[in-house]
Structures are given as structure tokens and as C-alpha cells.
Amino acid sequence: MTDFQTDLALISDAAKAAGELAMRHFRQDPKVWWKEGNSPVSEADYAVDDLLKKILLEARPGYGWLSEEMQHADLRDVGSDRFFVVDPIDGTRAFLRGEDTWCVSVAVVENGRPVAGVIAATALGEHFEVSADTPTRLNGVVCAVSSPGPADALRLAVPDSMRKRLQEAGGDTVLLEKAVPSLAYRLALVAAGRIDGTLVRPRANDWDIAAADLLIERAGGLLSDRHGDASLYRSHGKRHGLLVASSLGAQDRVRRLAAVIPDRTEEI
């Protein structure tokens, strides 16, 4: 077993435990606070974050740590060769509404790129996992991105704010699926071939996308900026511009559609 696979086994078990803990708070009216930017965070988010930090850093004390629930003052480049990137509950709003489209997202990053990743959509009974030297798997079964033909309409799931622009730009060449509130889970659907692609609004954070990035790559696709360049990740975190995810064969088509989407979130 390689180092990447050993790390994958660790984060896979940790994500399963985290998902089980989240389920104990799910639909139980957890206490909620509001962060900067009017974003909710619940006692479930904090509990899951604490559990993951305990499990992962006890097992890998030399690794760095980047989590959505870190205080801004604690975000720094730790200079570690490898670090964890964690979103304890991606899709907190859906979680608080009692909807099941939320997930636990955990990645290991080395030299700016993810080398192991897990997305545990526990309420749906779906567990995605991958390492840099294994294929993407969903519940243990290898999966791959879709392969739409050049004449096939693209099945895209996008934020509601983008739907009108994309429908006008794509017409009959685009089939817009129901919006998915968890970004990490939406990207996982690309890796599993359930949708052909998606666009990600500007200002997504590392913890939103790192695990799914590797899921898509190893499933035969690409998560990139509008120019086709892959993302790099740092232990102090960063926000990304508009991102495009699809199979390699559909990238050009999806990037052309992305041209109608501005780079400023307030314009979307």
C-alpha cells in the first residue's frame, strides 16, 4: 500500500465516523450561529470538525490543517509537505433544512494538489473515495465521468443564479438539472457520471473543492478555471475564480458556456 493509499484509508474511516456523528444532529434542531457573510454554522459543524481534527492530527501530527471552521487569524502557511483540507459539513443550509444533500469532505494535499480525497454523503448512503494512484470509487465500485457525444445536450447542475444565462446561451444544447446545494457533492456527481458537468461560482474555498477535484481527475475529468488550468491549494487557504468541471471531452463545450458568466459574484 502506498503512502497515498494509507492516507486514504485514514481519511475514509475518519469521514465515516464524522458522517455518523453528523447524523446524530441531523433533523434534531441543532444550535446555529451566523458567521461573517451571513453564513450559518451549527453545533454539528463544530462537533464534526473537532472529531476530524482529533482523529487525523493524532494519526498524522506532522501534517498541516485547513478547515472551514478555523478562525481567520489561524489561517497560515504551515510549511508542511502535506496537510488536511476539511469541510466538516458541506451544505450546512441543506443540513439545517433537513435535506439529505450534504456531505463531509476531507482531502490530503501535497505540493499544491490533492493526493487523497473522500466525500461522505452519509444521509444518502454514498461514500466517494480516491487517491492519486487509485481510481475513483463510489461505495467501493469504480466510477467514471460521463462521455456525452458532440451532438448530445449537456446535463449540467449549476447554481440558480446562473440558470437563466446558461439557458439563453446554450438553448437546446443544455439540460439544466435540479440545483444541488452542496458544492462538494455536486462535483462528486460529475465524477460519478450522473451529470455531465457543472460551473462553480467565483470565491469557492479550498475546503469546498479539494477532495472533489481529485475524484473528478481520477474519474477521467477535470476541474479547472475558465482557461483550463487546474487549481493549486495552499495550507493558508485561498478563494478561486469561476471553475468548470466536466469530462475531458466536454471541457471545451462547458468552458464556452462559462464565457457568459462574469467573474464577480455580485453580478451572478
mmCIF file with all atom_site columns, N, CA, C and O in Angstrom, residues 4-55:
data_model
loop_
_atom_site.group_PDB
_atom_site.id
_atom_site.type_symbol
_atom_site.label_atom_id
_atom_site.label_alt_id
_atom_site.label_comp_id
_atom_site.label_asym_id
_atom_site.label_entity_id
_atom_site.label_seq_id
_atom_site.pdbx_PDB_ins_code
_atom_site.Cartn_x
_atom_site.Cartn_y
_atom_site.Cartn_z
_atom_site.occupancy
_atom_site.B_iso_or_equiv
_atom_site.pdbx_formal_charge
_atom_site.auth_seq_id
_atom_site.auth_comp_id
_atom_site.auth_asym_id
_atom_site.auth_atom_id
_atom_site.pdbx_PDB_model_num
ATOM 1   N N  . PHE A 1 4  ? -0.106  7.307  -0.306 1.00 0.00 ? 4  PHE A N  1
ATOM 2   C CA . PHE A 1 4  ? -1.382  7.920  -0.667 1.00 0.00 ? 4  PHE A CA 1
ATOM 3   C C  . PHE A 1 4  ? -2.548  7.030  -0.237 1.00 0.00 ? 4  PHE A C  1
ATOM 4   O O  . PHE A 1 4  ? -3.560  7.511  0.295  1.00 0.00 ? 4  PHE A O  1
ATOM 5   N N  . GLN A 1 5  ? -2.404  5.730  -0.455 1.00 0.00 ? 5  GLN A N  1
ATOM 6   C CA . GLN A 1 5  ? -3.481  4.806  -0.100 1.00 0.00 ? 5  GLN A CA 1
ATOM 7   C C  . GLN A 1 5  ? -3.621  4.677  1.416  1.00 0.00 ? 5  GLN A C  1
ATOM 8   O O  . GLN A 1 5  ? -4.725  4.509  1.935  1.00 0.00 ? 5  GLN A O  1
ATOM 9   N N  . THR A 1 6  ? -2.496  4.760  2.126  1.00 0.00 ? 6  THR A N  1
ATOM 10  C CA . THR A 1 6  ? -2.557  4.731  3.590  1.00 0.00 ? 6  THR A CA 1
ATOM 11  C C  . THR A 1 6  ? -3.297  5.958  4.120  1.00 0.00 ? 6  THR A C  1
ATOM 12  O O  . THR A 1 6  ? -4.139  5.863  5.022  1.00 0.00 ? 6  THR A O  1
ATOM 13  N N  . ASP A 1 7  ? -2.988  7.113  3.542  1.00 0.00 ? 7  ASP A N  1
ATOM 14  C CA . ASP A 1 7  ? -3.712  8.321  3.932  1.00 0.00 ? 7  ASP A CA 1
ATOM 15  C C  . ASP A 1 7  ? -5.187  8.216  3.568  1.00 0.00 ? 7  ASP A C  1
ATOM 16  O O  . ASP A 1 7  ? -6.062  8.680  4.313  1.00 0.00 ? 7  ASP A O  1
ATOM 17  N N  . LEU A 1 8  ? -5.484  7.620  2.407  1.00 0.00 ? 8  LEU A N  1
ATOM 18  C CA . LEU A 1 8  ? -6.879  7.464  2.008  1.00 0.00 ? 8  LEU A CA 1
ATOM 19  C C  . LEU A 1 8  ? -7.633  6.592  3.009  1.00 0.00 ? 8  LEU A C  1
ATOM 20  O O  . LEU A 1 8  ? -8.768  6.912  3.390  1.00 0.00 ? 8  LEU A O  1
ATOM 21  N N  . ALA A 1 9  ? -7.021  5.505  3.437  1.00 0.00 ? 9  ALA A N  1
ATOM 22  C CA . ALA A 1 9  ? -7.683  4.640  4.417  1.00 0.00 ? 9  ALA A CA 1
ATOM 23  C C  . ALA A 1 9  ? -7.983  5.411  5.706  1.00 0.00 ? 9  ALA A C  1
ATOM 24  O O  . ALA A 1 9  ? -9.066  5.269  6.304  1.00 0.00 ? 9  ALA A O  1
ATOM 25  N N  . LEU A 1 10 ? -7.040  6.257  6.114  1.00 0.00 ? 10 LEU A N  1
ATOM 26  C CA . LEU A 1 10 ? -7.228  7.053  7.324  1.00 0.00 ? 10 LEU A CA 1
ATOM 27  C C  . LEU A 1 10 ? -8.389  8.031  7.165  1.00 0.00 ? 10 LEU A C  1
ATOM 28  O O  . LEU A 1 10 ? -9.294  8.084  8.008  1.00 0.00 ? 10 LEU A O  1
ATOM 29  N N  . ILE A 1 11 ? -8.382  8.820  6.096  1.00 0.00 ? 11 ILE A N  1
ATOM 30  C CA . ILE A 1 11 ? -9.425  9.834  5.966  1.00 0.00 ? 11 ILE A CA 1
ATOM 31  C C  . ILE A 1 11 ? -10.775 9.213  5.629  1.00 0.00 ? 11 ILE A C  1
ATOM 32  O O  . ILE A 1 11 ? -11.820 9.777  5.970  1.00 0.00 ? 11 ILE A O  1
ATOM 33  N N  . SER A 1 12 ? -10.769 8.047  4.993  1.00 0.00 ? 12 SER A N  1
ATOM 34  C CA . SER A 1 12 ? -12.026 7.366  4.701  1.00 0.00 ? 12 SER A CA 1
ATOM 35  C C  . SER A 1 12 ? -12.718 6.931  5.987  1.00 0.00 ? 12 SER A C  1
ATOM 36  O O  . SER A 1 12 ? -13.917 7.181  6.185  1.00 0.00 ? 12 SER A O  1
ATOM 37  N N  . ASP A 1 13 ? -11.963 6.314  6.879  1.00 0.00 ? 13 ASP A N  1
ATOM 38  C CA . ASP A 1 13 ? -12.531 5.902  8.166  1.00 0.00 ? 13 ASP A CA 1
ATOM 39  C C  . ASP A 1 13 ? -12.969 7.117  8.982  1.00 0.00 ? 13 ASP A C  1
ATOM 40  O O  . ASP A 1 13 ? -14.021 7.100  9.634  1.00 0.00 ? 13 ASP A O  1
ATOM 41  N N  . ALA A 1 14 ? -12.152 8.170  8.953  1.00 0.00 ? 14 ALA A N  1
ATOM 42  C CA . ALA A 1 14 ? -12.485 9.372  9.713  1.00 0.00 ? 14 ALA A CA 1
ATOM 43  C C  . ALA A 1 14 ? -13.757 10.019 9.173  1.00 0.00 ? 14 ALA A C  1
ATOM 44  O O  . ALA A 1 14 ? -14.617 10.481 9.951  1.00 0.00 ? 14 ALA A O  1
ATOM 45  N N  . ALA A 1 15 ? -13.906 10.075 7.858  1.00 0.00 ? 15 ALA A N  1
ATOM 46  C CA . ALA A 1 15 ? -15.102 10.681 7.265  1.00 0.00 ? 15 ALA A CA 1
ATOM 47  C C  . ALA A 1 15 ? -16.352 9.872  7.591  1.00 0.00 ? 15 ALA A C  1
ATOM 48  O O  . ALA A 1 15 ? -17.432 10.438 7.799  1.00 0.00 ? 15 ALA A O  1
ATOM 49  N N  . LYS A 1 16 ? -16.224 8.554  7.626  1.00 0.00 ? 16 LYS A N  1
ATOM 50  C CA . LYS A 1 16 ? -17.370 7.720  8.015  1.00 0.00 ? 16 LYS A CA 1
ATOM 51  C C  . LYS A 1 16 ? -17.790 8.022  9.447  1.00 0.00 ? 16 LYS A C  1
ATOM 52  O O  . LYS A 1 16 ? -18.983 8.189  9.737  1.00 0.00 ? 16 LYS A O  1
ATOM 53  N N  . ALA A 1 17 ? -16.814 8.111  10.354 1.00 0.00 ? 17 ALA A N  1
ATOM 54  C CA . ALA A 1 17 ? -17.127 8.434  11.750 1.00 0.00 ? 17 ALA A CA 1
ATOM 55  C C  . ALA A 1 17 ? -17.737 9.820  11.855 1.00 0.00 ? 17 ALA A C  1
ATOM 56  O O  . ALA A 1 17 ? -18.679 10.053 12.622 1.00 0.00 ? 17 ALA A O  1
ATOM 57  N N  . ALA A 1 18 ? -17.214 10.764 11.074 1.00 0.00 ? 18 ALA A N  1
ATOM 58  C CA . ALA A 1 18 ? -17.733 12.127 11.094 1.00 0.00 ? 18 ALA A CA 1
ATOM 59  C C  . ALA A 1 18 ? -19.167 12.179 10.580 1.00 0.00 ? 18 ALA A C  1
ATOM 60  O O  . ALA A 1 18 ? -20.015 12.897 11.123 1.00 0.00 ? 18 ALA A O  1
ATOM 61  N N  . GLY A 1 19 ? -19.436 11.432 9.516  1.00 0.00 ? 19 GLY A N  1
ATOM 62  C CA . GLY A 1 19 ? -20.793 11.389 8.988  1.00 0.00 ? 19 GLY A CA 1
ATOM 63  C C  . GLY A 1 19 ? -21.778 10.805 9.980  1.00 0.00 ? 19 GLY A C  1
ATOM 64  O O  . GLY A 1 19 ? -22.916 11.281 10.110 1.00 0.00 ? 19 GLY A O  1
ATOM 65  N N  . GLU A 1 20 ? -21.346 9.783  10.699 1.00 0.00 ? 20 GLU A N  1
ATOM 66  C CA . GLU A 1 20 ? -22.215 9.191  11.725 1.00 0.00 ? 20 GLU A CA 1
ATOM 67  C C  . GLU A 1 20 ? -22.504 10.182 12.844 1.00 0.00 ? 20 GLU A C  1
ATOM 68  O O  . GLU A 1 20 ? -23.626 10.259 13.357 1.00 0.00 ? 20 GLU A O  1
ATOM 69  N N  . LEU A 1 21 ? -21.483 10.958 13.227 1.00 0.00 ? 21 LEU A N  1
ATOM 70  C CA . LEU A 1 21 ? -21.695 11.979 14.248 1.00 0.00 ? 21 LEU A CA 1
ATOM 71  C C  . LEU A 1 21 ? -22.659 13.050 13.737 1.00 0.00 ? 21 LEU A C  1
ATOM 72  O O  . LEU A 1 21 ? -23.567 13.489 14.459 1.00 0.00 ? 21 LEU A O  1
ATOM 73  N N  . ALA A 1 22 ? -22.485 13.477 12.500 1.00 0.00 ? 22 ALA A N  1
ATOM 74  C CA . ALA A 1 22 ? -23.387 14.481 11.932 1.00 0.00 ? 22 ALA A CA 1
ATOM 75  C C  . ALA A 1 22 ? -24.824 13.977 11.921 1.00 0.00 ? 22 ALA A C  1
ATOM 76  O O  . ALA A 1 22 ? -25.773 14.750 12.176 1.00 0.00 ? 22 ALA A O  1
ATOM 77  N N  . MET A 1 23 ? -25.013 12.701 11.642 1.00 0.00 ? 23 MET A N  1
ATOM 78  C CA . MET A 1 23 ? -26.366 12.146 11.599 1.00 0.00 ? 23 MET A CA 1
ATOM 79  C C  . MET A 1 23 ? -27.058 12.212 12.954 1.00 0.00 ? 23 MET A C  1
ATOM 80  O O  . MET A 1 23 ? -28.296 12.282 13.019 1.00 0.00 ? 23 MET A O  1
ATOM 81  N N  . ARG A 1 24 ? -26.287 12.221 14.026 1.00 0.00 ? 24 ARG A N  1
ATOM 82  C CA . ARG A 1 24 ? -26.906 12.317 15.363 1.00 0.00 ? 24 ARG A CA 1
ATOM 83  C C  . ARG A 1 24 ? -27.480 13.711 15.606 1.00 0.00 ? 24 ARG A C  1
ATOM 84  O O  . ARG A 1 24 ? -28.333 13.888 16.485 1.00 0.00 ? 24 ARG A O  1
ATOM 85  N N  . HIS A 1 25 ? -27.007 14.698 14.834 1.00 0.00 ? 25 HIS A N  1
ATOM 86  C CA . HIS A 1 25 ? -27.547 16.059 14.930 1.00 0.00 ? 25 HIS A CA 1
ATOM 87  C C  . HIS A 1 25 ? -28.572 16.355 13.836 1.00 0.00 ? 25 HIS A C  1
ATOM 88  O O  . HIS A 1 25 ? -29.311 17.328 13.945 1.00 0.00 ? 25 HIS A O  1
ATOM 89  N N  . PHE A 1 26 ? -28.594 15.528 12.795 1.00 0.00 ? 26 PHE A N  1
ATOM 90  C CA . PHE A 1 26 ? -29.420 15.792 11.621 1.00 0.00 ? 26 PHE A CA 1
ATOM 91  C C  . PHE A 1 26 ? -30.903 15.707 11.972 1.00 0.00 ? 26 PHE A C  1
ATOM 92  O O  . PHE A 1 26 ? -31.356 14.746 12.583 1.00 0.00 ? 26 PHE A O  1
ATOM 93  N N  . ARG A 1 27 ? -31.646 16.755 11.594 1.00 0.00 ? 27 ARG A N  1
ATOM 94  C CA . ARG A 1 27 ? -33.078 16.870 11.866 1.00 0.00 ? 27 ARG A CA 1
ATOM 95  C C  . ARG A 1 27 ? -33.388 16.872 13.361 1.00 0.00 ? 27 ARG A C  1
ATOM 96  O O  . ARG A 1 27 ? -34.478 16.481 13.785 1.00 0.00 ? 27 ARG A O  1
ATOM 97  N N  . GLN A 1 28 ? -32.410 17.325 14.154 1.00 0.00 ? 28 GLN A N  1
ATOM 98  C CA . GLN A 1 28 ? -32.584 17.421 15.607 1.00 0.00 ? 28 GLN A CA 1
ATOM 99  C C  . GLN A 1 28 ? -32.534 18.869 16.091 1.00 0.00 ? 28 GLN A C  1
ATOM 100 O O  . GLN A 1 28 ? -32.312 19.111 17.280 1.00 0.00 ? 28 GLN A O  1
ATOM 101 N N  . ASP A 1 29 ? -32.707 19.816 15.182 1.00 0.00 ? 29 ASP A N  1
ATOM 102 C CA . ASP A 1 29 ? -32.739 21.241 15.519 1.00 0.00 ? 29 ASP A CA 1
ATOM 103 C C  . ASP A 1 29 ? -31.483 21.670 16.276 1.00 0.00 ? 29 ASP A C  1
ATOM 104 O O  . ASP A 1 29 ? -31.549 22.205 17.389 1.00 0.00 ? 29 ASP A O  1
ATOM 105 N N  . PRO A 1 30 ? -30.289 21.481 15.669 1.00 0.00 ? 30 PRO A N  1
ATOM 106 C CA . PRO A 1 30 ? -29.055 21.880 16.344 1.00 0.00 ? 30 PRO A CA 1
ATOM 107 C C  . PRO A 1 30 ? -28.968 23.397 16.503 1.00 0.00 ? 30 PRO A C  1
ATOM 108 O O  . PRO A 1 30 ? -29.565 24.155 15.746 1.00 0.00 ? 30 PRO A O  1
ATOM 109 N N  . LYS A 1 31 ? -28.199 23.815 17.482 1.00 0.00 ? 31 LYS A N  1
ATOM 110 C CA . LYS A 1 31 ? -27.976 25.243 17.714 1.00 0.00 ? 31 LYS A CA 1
ATOM 111 C C  . LYS A 1 31 ? -27.204 25.832 16.534 1.00 0.00 ? 31 LYS A C  1
ATOM 112 O O  . LYS A 1 31 ? -26.311 25.199 15.982 1.00 0.00 ? 31 LYS A O  1
ATOM 113 N N  . VAL A 1 32 ? -27.551 27.062 16.155 1.00 0.00 ? 32 VAL A N  1
ATOM 114 C CA . VAL A 1 32 ? -26.979 27.701 14.976 1.00 0.00 ? 32 VAL A CA 1
ATOM 115 C C  . VAL A 1 32 ? -26.442 29.078 15.327 1.00 0.00 ? 32 VAL A C  1
ATOM 116 O O  . VAL A 1 32 ? -27.061 29.822 16.104 1.00 0.00 ? 32 VAL A O  1
ATOM 117 N N  . TRP A 1 33 ? -25.282 29.414 14.765 1.00 0.00 ? 33 TRP A N  1
ATOM 118 C CA . TRP A 1 33 ? -24.716 30.757 14.846 1.00 0.00 ? 33 TRP A CA 1
ATOM 119 C C  . TRP A 1 33 ? -24.535 31.267 13.417 1.00 0.00 ? 33 TRP A C  1
ATOM 120 O O  . TRP A 1 33 ? -24.662 30.517 12.464 1.00 0.00 ? 33 TRP A O  1
ATOM 121 N N  . TRP A 1 34 ? -24.197 32.553 13.293 1.00 0.00 ? 34 TRP A N  1
ATOM 122 C CA . TRP A 1 34 ? -24.015 33.143 11.973 1.00 0.00 ? 34 TRP A CA 1
ATOM 123 C C  . TRP A 1 34 ? -22.617 33.724 11.855 1.00 0.00 ? 34 TRP A C  1
ATOM 124 O O  . TRP A 1 34 ? -22.184 34.492 12.713 1.00 0.00 ? 34 TRP A O  1
ATOM 125 N N  . LYS A 1 35 ? -21.931 33.310 10.798 1.00 0.00 ? 35 LYS A N  1
ATOM 126 C CA . LYS A 1 35 ? -20.575 33.781 10.551 1.00 0.00 ? 35 LYS A CA 1
ATOM 127 C C  . LYS A 1 35 ? -20.611 35.017 9.664  1.00 0.00 ? 35 LYS A C  1
ATOM 128 O O  . LYS A 1 35 ? -21.652 35.412 9.150  1.00 0.00 ? 35 LYS A O  1
ATOM 129 N N  . GLU A 1 36 ? -19.432 35.588 9.475  1.00 0.00 ? 36 GLU A N  1
ATOM 130 C CA . GLU A 1 36 ? -19.301 36.720 8.558  1.00 0.00 ? 36 GLU A CA 1
ATOM 131 C C  . GLU A 1 36 ? -19.800 36.320 7.175  1.00 0.00 ? 36 GLU A C  1
ATOM 132 O O  . GLU A 1 36 ? -19.552 35.214 6.698  1.00 0.00 ? 36 GLU A O  1
ATOM 133 N N  . GLY A 1 37 ? -20.541 37.212 6.535  1.00 0.00 ? 37 GLY A N  1
ATOM 134 C CA . GLY A 1 37 ? -21.116 36.898 5.236  1.00 0.00 ? 37 GLY A CA 1
ATOM 135 C C  . GLY A 1 37 ? -22.460 36.232 5.331  1.00 0.00 ? 37 GLY A C  1
ATOM 136 O O  . GLY A 1 37 ? -22.970 35.695 4.347  1.00 0.00 ? 37 GLY A O  1
ATOM 137 N N  . ASN A 1 38 ? -23.060 36.241 6.532  1.00 0.00 ? 38 ASN A N  1
ATOM 138 C CA . ASN A 1 38 ? -24.395 35.681 6.746  1.00 0.00 ? 38 ASN A CA 1
ATOM 139 C C  . ASN A 1 38 ? -24.447 34.189 6.419  1.00 0.00 ? 38 ASN A C  1
ATOM 140 O O  . ASN A 1 38 ? -25.420 33.686 5.864  1.00 0.00 ? 38 ASN A O  1
ATOM 141 N N  . SER A 1 39 ? -23.393 33.490 6.784  1.00 0.00 ? 39 SER A N  1
ATOM 142 C CA . SER A 1 39 ? -23.316 32.046 6.546  1.00 0.00 ? 39 SER A CA 1
ATOM 143 C C  . SER A 1 39 ? -23.556 31.304 7.861  1.00 0.00 ? 39 SER A C  1
ATOM 144 O O  . SER A 1 39 ? -22.921 31.616 8.877  1.00 0.00 ? 39 SER A O  1
ATOM 145 N N  . PRO A 1 40 ? -24.462 30.307 7.874  1.00 0.00 ? 40 PRO A N  1
ATOM 146 C CA . PRO A 1 40 ? -24.753 29.614 9.135  1.00 0.00 ? 40 PRO A CA 1
ATOM 147 C C  . PRO A 1 40 ? -23.684 28.587 9.482  1.00 0.00 ? 40 PRO A C  1
ATOM 148 O O  . PRO A 1 40 ? -23.058 27.984 8.608  1.00 0.00 ? 40 PRO A O  1
ATOM 149 N N  . VAL A 1 41 ? -23.481 28.393 10.771 1.00 0.00 ? 41 VAL A N  1
ATOM 150 C CA . VAL A 1 41 ? -22.658 27.300 11.270 1.00 0.00 ? 41 VAL A CA 1
ATOM 151 C C  . VAL A 1 41 ? -23.371 26.734 12.485 1.00 0.00 ? 41 VAL A C  1
ATOM 152 O O  . VAL A 1 41 ? -23.908 27.477 13.302 1.00 0.00 ? 41 VAL A O  1
ATOM 153 N N  . SER A 1 42 ? -23.415 25.433 12.588 1.00 0.00 ? 42 SER A N  1
ATOM 154 C CA . SER A 1 42 ? -24.182 24.792 13.662 1.00 0.00 ? 42 SER A CA 1
ATOM 155 C C  . SER A 1 42 ? -23.265 24.040 14.610 1.00 0.00 ? 42 SER A C  1
ATOM 156 O O  . SER A 1 42 ? -22.081 23.823 14.335 1.00 0.00 ? 42 SER A O  1
ATOM 157 N N  . GLU A 1 43 ? -23.860 23.621 15.722 1.00 0.00 ? 43 GLU A N  1
ATOM 158 C CA . GLU A 1 43 ? -23.090 22.809 16.665 1.00 0.00 ? 43 GLU A CA 1
ATOM 159 C C  . GLU A 1 43 ? -22.653 21.501 16.020 1.00 0.00 ? 43 GLU A C  1
ATOM 160 O O  . GLU A 1 43 ? -21.631 20.920 16.402 1.00 0.00 ? 43 GLU A O  1
ATOM 161 N N  . ALA A 1 44 ? -23.390 21.050 15.007 1.00 0.00 ? 44 ALA A N  1
ATOM 162 C CA . ALA A 1 44 ? -22.979 19.842 14.291 1.00 0.00 ? 44 ALA A CA 1
ATOM 163 C C  . ALA A 1 44 ? -21.679 20.089 13.521 1.00 0.00 ? 44 ALA A C  1
ATOM 164 O O  . ALA A 1 44 ? -20.783 19.234 13.525 1.00 0.00 ? 44 ALA A O  1
ATOM 165 N N  . ASP A 1 45 ? -21.574 21.242 12.847 1.00 0.00 ? 45 ASP A N  1
ATOM 166 C CA . ASP A 1 45 ? -20.336 21.578 12.129 1.00 0.00 ? 45 ASP A CA 1
ATOM 167 C C  . ASP A 1 45 ? -19.140 21.557 13.067 1.00 0.00 ? 45 ASP A C  1
ATOM 168 O O  . ASP A 1 45 ? -18.083 20.991 12.749 1.00 0.00 ? 45 ASP A O  1
ATOM 169 N N  . TYR A 1 46 ? -19.301 22.201 14.218 1.00 0.00 ? 46 TYR A N  1
ATOM 170 C CA . TYR A 1 46 ? -18.192 22.272 15.175 1.00 0.00 ? 46 TYR A CA 1
ATOM 171 C C  . TYR A 1 46 ? -17.845 20.898 15.741 1.00 0.00 ? 46 TYR A C  1
ATOM 172 O O  . TYR A 1 46 ? -16.662 20.560 15.894 1.00 0.00 ? 46 TYR A O  1
ATOM 173 N N  . ALA A 1 47 ? -18.862 20.099 16.036 1.00 0.00 ? 47 ALA A N  1
ATOM 174 C CA . ALA A 1 47 ? -18.604 18.772 16.611 1.00 0.00 ? 47 ALA A CA 1
ATOM 175 C C  . ALA A 1 47 ? -17.880 17.880 15.606 1.00 0.00 ? 47 ALA A C  1
ATOM 176 O O  . ALA A 1 47 ? -16.920 17.173 15.959 1.00 0.00 ? 47 ALA A O  1
ATOM 177 N N  . VAL A 1 48 ? -18.317 17.920 14.351 1.00 0.00 ? 48 VAL A N  1
ATOM 178 C CA . VAL A 1 48 ? -17.679 17.111 13.321 1.00 0.00 ? 48 VAL A CA 1
ATOM 179 C C  . VAL A 1 48 ? -16.251 17.587 13.078 1.00 0.00 ? 48 VAL A C  1
ATOM 180 O O  . VAL A 1 48 ? -15.318 16.781 12.936 1.00 0.00 ? 48 VAL A O  1
ATOM 181 N N  . ASP A 1 49 ? -16.050 18.895 13.050 1.00 0.00 ? 49 ASP A N  1
ATOM 182 C CA . ASP A 1 49 ? -14.712 19.439 12.857 1.00 0.00 ? 49 ASP A CA 1
ATOM 183 C C  . ASP A 1 49 ? -13.778 18.996 13.978 1.00 0.00 ? 49 ASP A C  1
ATOM 184 O O  . ASP A 1 49 ? -12.635 18.583 13.721 1.00 0.00 ? 49 ASP A O  1
ATOM 185 N N  . ASP A 1 50 ? -14.247 19.065 15.207 1.00 0.00 ? 50 ASP A N  1
ATOM 186 C CA . ASP A 1 50 ? -13.421 18.649 16.349 1.00 0.00 ? 50 ASP A CA 1
ATOM 187 C C  . ASP A 1 50 ? -13.053 17.177 16.249 1.00 0.00 ? 50 ASP A C  1
ATOM 188 O O  . ASP A 1 50 ? -11.911 16.782 16.541 1.00 0.00 ? 50 ASP A O  1
ATOM 189 N N  . LEU A 1 51 ? -14.018 16.335 15.867 1.00 0.00 ? 51 LEU A N  1
ATOM 190 C CA . LEU A 1 51 ? -13.749 14.902 15.755 1.00 0.00 ? 51 LEU A CA 1
ATOM 191 C C  . LEU A 1 51 ? -12.705 14.625 14.672 1.00 0.00 ? 51 LEU A C  1
ATOM 192 O O  . LEU A 1 51 ? -11.755 13.869 14.893 1.00 0.00 ? 51 LEU A O  1
ATOM 193 N N  . LEU A 1 52 ? -12.875 15.241 13.515 1.00 0.00 ? 52 LEU A N  1
ATOM 194 C CA . LEU A 1 52 ? -11.923 15.022 12.432 1.00 0.00 ? 52 LEU A CA 1
ATOM 195 C C  . LEU A 1 52 ? -10.524 15.497 12.812 1.00 0.00 ? 52 LEU A C  1
ATOM 196 O O  . LEU A 1 52 ? -9.527  14.818 12.540 1.00 0.00 ? 52 LEU A O  1
ATOM 197 N N  . LYS A 1 53 ? -10.451 16.649 13.450 1.00 0.00 ? 53 LYS A N  1
ATOM 198 C CA . LYS A 1 53 ? -9.140  17.167 13.848 1.00 0.00 ? 53 LYS A CA 1
ATOM 199 C C  . LYS A 1 53 ? -8.460  16.234 14.832 1.00 0.00 ? 53 LYS A C  1
ATOM 200 O O  . LYS A 1 53 ? -7.251  15.961 14.723 1.00 0.00 ? 53 LYS A O  1
ATOM 201 N N  . LYS A 1 54 ? -9.219  15.699 15.778 1.00 0.00 ? 54 LYS A N  1
ATOM 202 C CA . LYS A 1 54 ? -8.650  14.780 16.762 1.00 0.00 ? 54 LYS A CA 1
ATOM 203 C C  . LYS A 1 54 ? -8.148  13.504 16.085 1.00 0.00 ? 54 LYS A C  1
ATOM 204 O O  . LYS A 1 54 ? -7.003  13.075 16.309 1.00 0.00 ? 54 LYS A O  1
ATOM 205 N N  . ILE A 1 55 ? -8.979  12.892 15.250 1.00 0.00 ? 55 ILE A N  1
ATOM 206 C CA . ILE A 1 55 ? -8.594  11.636 14.611 1.00 0.00 ? 55 ILE A CA 1
ATOM 207 C C  . ILE A 1 55 ? -7.399  11.834 13.678 1.00 0.00 ? 55 ILE A C  1
ATOM 208 O O  . ILE A 1 55 ? -6.415  11.084 13.731 1.00 0.00 ? 55 ILE A O  1
#
